[in-house]
CSV table of C-alpha atoms in Angstrom, one decimal:
chain,number,residue,atom,x,y,z
A,130,MET,CA,30.0,-22.6,6.9
A,131,PHE,CA,26.7,-23.8,5.5
A,132,ARG,CA,26.1,-27.2,3.9
A,133,ARG,CA,22.4,-26.7,3.5
A,134,THR,CA,20.3,-23.5,3.3
A,135,LEU,CA,16.7,-23.1,2.2
A,136,LEU,CA,15.6,-20.3,-0.1
A,137,TYR,CA,12.2,-19.5,-1.4
A,138,ALA,CA,12.2,-17.2,-4.3
A,139,GLY,CA,9.2,-15.9,-6.3
A,140,PRO,CA,8.7,-14.7,-9.8
A,141,PRO,CA,8.3,-10.9,-10.4
A,142,ASN,CA,5.2,-9.5,-8.6
A,143,SER,CA,4.9,-12.6,-6.5
A,144,SER,CA,4.8,-10.5,-3.3
A,145,ARG,CA,1.8,-8.4,-2.5
A,146,TRP,CA,1.1,-6.0,0.4
A,147,TYR,CA,-2.6,-5.2,0.8
A,148,ASP,CA,-3.9,-2.0,2.5
A,149,VAL,CA,-6.3,-3.3,5.1
A,150,ALA,CA,-5.6,-0.9,8.0
A,151,GLY,CA,-7.1,2.5,8.4
A,152,PRO,CA,-5.0,5.6,9.0
A,153,GLY,CA,-3.0,5.5,12.2
A,154,GLN,CA,-3.8,1.8,12.9
A,155,THR,CA,-0.8,-0.1,14.0
A,156,VAL,CA,0.1,-3.8,14.2
A,157,GLY,CA,0.7,-5.2,17.6
A,158,ALA,CA,0.8,-8.9,16.8
A,159,ARG,CA,1.6,-10.9,13.7
A,160,ALA,CA,1.3,-14.5,12.4
A,161,LEU,CA,3.2,-15.9,9.5
A,162,ILE,CA,1.6,-18.8,7.6
A,163,TYR,CA,3.4,-21.1,5.2
A,164,LEU,CA,1.3,-23.1,2.8
A,165,ARG,CA,2.1,-26.3,0.9
A,166,ARG,CA,0.3,-26.9,-2.4
A,167,ARG,CA,-1.8,-30.0,-2.5
A,168,HIS,CA,-0.6,-32.8,-4.9
A,169,GLY,CA,-2.3,-32.3,-8.3
A,170,VAL,CA,-2.8,-28.5,-7.9
A,171,GLY,CA,-0.7,-26.7,-10.5
A,172,ALA,CA,1.7,-23.9,-9.5
A,173,GLY,CA,-0.3,-21.3,-11.6
A,174,ALA,CA,-3.6,-22.4,-10.2
A,175,PHE,CA,-2.2,-22.2,-6.7
A,176,ARG,CA,-0.9,-18.7,-7.2
A,177,LYS,CA,-4.2,-17.7,-8.6
A,178,PHE,CA,-6.0,-19.1,-5.6
A,179,VAL,CA,-3.7,-17.3,-3.2
A,180,ASN,CA,-4.0,-13.9,-4.9
A,181,GLU,CA,-7.6,-14.0,-6.2
A,182,GLN,CA,-9.4,-16.0,-3.5
A,183,LEU,CA,-7.5,-16.3,-0.3
A,184,ALA,CA,-6.1,-12.8,0.0
A,185,PRO,CA,-9.5,-11.1,-0.7
A,186,ALA,CA,-11.2,-13.4,1.7
A,187,LEU,CA,-8.7,-12.6,4.4
A,188,ALA,CA,-9.0,-8.8,3.7
A,189,ARG,CA,-12.8,-9.1,4.0
A,190,THR,CA,-12.6,-10.4,7.6
A,191,GLY,CA,-12.2,-6.8,8.8
A,192,VAL,CA,-9.9,-7.8,11.6
A,193,LEU,CA,-6.5,-7.5,9.9
A,194,LYS,CA,-4.3,-4.5,10.2
A,195,GLU,CA,-1.7,-5.9,7.8
A,196,LEU,CA,-1.9,-8.5,5.0
A,197,ARG,CA,1.0,-9.7,2.8
A,198,THR,CA,1.2,-12.6,0.5
A,199,GLN,CA,4.1,-14.2,-1.4
A,200,THR,CA,4.0,-17.2,-3.8
A,201,PHE,CA,7.2,-19.1,-4.5
A,202,LEU,CA,8.7,-20.6,-7.6
A,203,PRO,CA,9.0,-24.4,-7.8
A,204,TRP,CA,12.4,-25.6,-6.7
A,205,LEU,CA,14.7,-26.2,-9.7
A,206,GLU,CA,18.3,-27.2,-9.1
A,207,LYS,CA,19.6,-24.9,-11.8
A,208,LEU,CA,18.2,-21.8,-10.0
A,209,TRP,CA,19.9,-22.8,-6.7
A,210,ASP,CA,23.2,-24.0,-8.1
A,211,THR,CA,25.7,-23.1,-5.4
A,212,PRO,CA,28.9,-25.2,-5.1
A,213,ASP,CA,29.0,-27.3,-2.0
A,214,VAL,CA,25.8,-25.9,-0.6
A,215,ALA,CA,22.5,-27.8,-0.9
A,216,HIS,CA,19.4,-25.7,-1.3
A,217,ASP,CA,16.9,-28.5,-1.8
A,218,ASN,CA,14.2,-29.6,0.6
A,219,PRO,CA,12.4,-32.9,0.5
A,220,HIS,CA,9.5,-32.6,-1.9
A,221,ASP,CA,6.9,-33.3,0.8
A,222,GLN,CA,8.4,-30.5,3.0
A,223,ARG,CA,8.5,-27.7,0.5
A,224,PHE,CA,6.4,-24.6,0.9
A,225,HIS,CA,4.7,-22.8,-2.0
A,226,ALA,CA,3.4,-19.6,-0.4
A,227,SER,CA,3.5,-17.4,2.7
A,228,VAL,CA,0.9,-15.2,4.2
A,229,SER,CA,1.7,-12.6,6.8
A,230,LEU,CA,-1.2,-11.4,9.0
A,231,GLY,CA,-1.1,-8.4,11.3
A,232,PHE,CA,-3.5,-7.8,14.1
A,233,THR,CA,-4.2,-5.0,16.6
A,234,ASP,CA,-2.8,-7.1,19.5
A,235,THR,CA,-2.3,-10.7,20.6
A,236,ARG,CA,-6.0,-11.0,21.8
A,237,ALA,CA,-7.2,-10.1,18.3
A,238,ARG,CA,-4.8,-12.6,16.7
A,239,ASP,CA,-5.8,-15.4,19.1
A,240,ALA,CA,-9.5,-14.6,18.6
A,241,PHE,CA,-9.0,-14.8,14.8
A,242,PHE,CA,-7.5,-18.3,15.0
A,243,THR,CA,-10.1,-19.7,17.4
A,244,GLY,CA,-13.2,-18.0,16.0
A,245,HIS,CA,-15.7,-18.9,13.4
A,246,VAL,CA,-14.0,-16.9,10.6
A,247,ILE,CA,-11.1,-19.3,10.4
A,248,GLU,CA,-13.4,-22.3,9.8
A,249,ASN,CA,-14.7,-20.8,6.6
A,250,LEU,CA,-11.2,-19.9,5.5
A,251,SER,CA,-10.0,-23.5,6.3
A,252,ASN,CA,-12.7,-24.9,4.1
A,253,ARG,CA,-11.5,-22.8,1.2
A,254,LEU,CA,-8.0,-23.9,1.7
A,255,ALA,CA,-8.6,-27.7,1.9
A,256,PRO,CA,-8.9,-28.3,-1.9
A,257,HIS,CA,-5.7,-26.4,-2.6
A,258,VAL,CA,-3.4,-26.9,0.4
A,259,SER,CA,-2.0,-30.1,1.9
A,260,ALA,CA,-0.2,-28.4,4.9
A,261,ILE,CA,-0.4,-25.2,6.9
A,262,HIS,CA,2.3,-24.0,9.3
A,263,VAL,CA,1.5,-21.0,11.5
A,264,TYR,CA,4.1,-19.1,13.5
A,265,ASP,CA,3.9,-16.1,15.8
A,266,VAL,CA,6.1,-13.2,14.7
A,267,THR,CA,7.9,-11.3,17.3
A,268,ALA,CA,9.4,-8.6,15.0
A,269,ALA,CA,8.9,-7.5,11.4
A,270,LEU,CA,11.3,-5.0,9.8
A,271,THR,CA,10.2,-3.2,6.6
A,272,TYR,CA,13.0,-1.9,4.4
A,273,VAL,CA,11.1,-1.1,1.3
A,274,LYS,CA,7.5,0.2,0.9
A,275,ASN,CA,5.8,1.0,-2.4
A,276,GLY,CA,9.2,0.5,-4.2
A,277,GLU,CA,11.0,3.1,-2.0
A,278,ILE,CA,13.7,2.3,0.5
A,279,LEU,CA,12.5,3.7,3.9
A,280,PRO,CA,14.7,6.5,5.2
A,281,ARG,CA,15.8,4.7,8.3
A,282,TYR,CA,17.5,2.0,6.1
A,283,GLN,CA,19.3,4.3,3.7
A,284,GLU,CA,23.0,4.8,4.1
């Protein structure tokens, strides 16, 4: 059925969900960002940048209602060894992290990406990242929160 599928997996604790919203605040619009590590930046240094510099800087903007990050393991053929299915992606097209941003509504999301805050964040990204891909998210389903399966997804 599938001759090629892409899979991004992370080491333990590679996904983080930050509490940036106040009680009762909801997310009305989201963006998903994929980051490609710049050549010469090691995987460990990149994970450290995402978790210790980028995520806190995003949280401090004060406009996010949701913030999630995930860093990915480097692609190794032995980890994705499925008979007759290719899981590789050309080296220059691989992603190394994702960042999910939640906003009050589409206006807040659009203002974030066209405002001055993004310029400062872009300058921080430049030494570590060679490509950034941003996508609007139309729906996000949460199955597990704080290690617990949410009631609506239990059998």
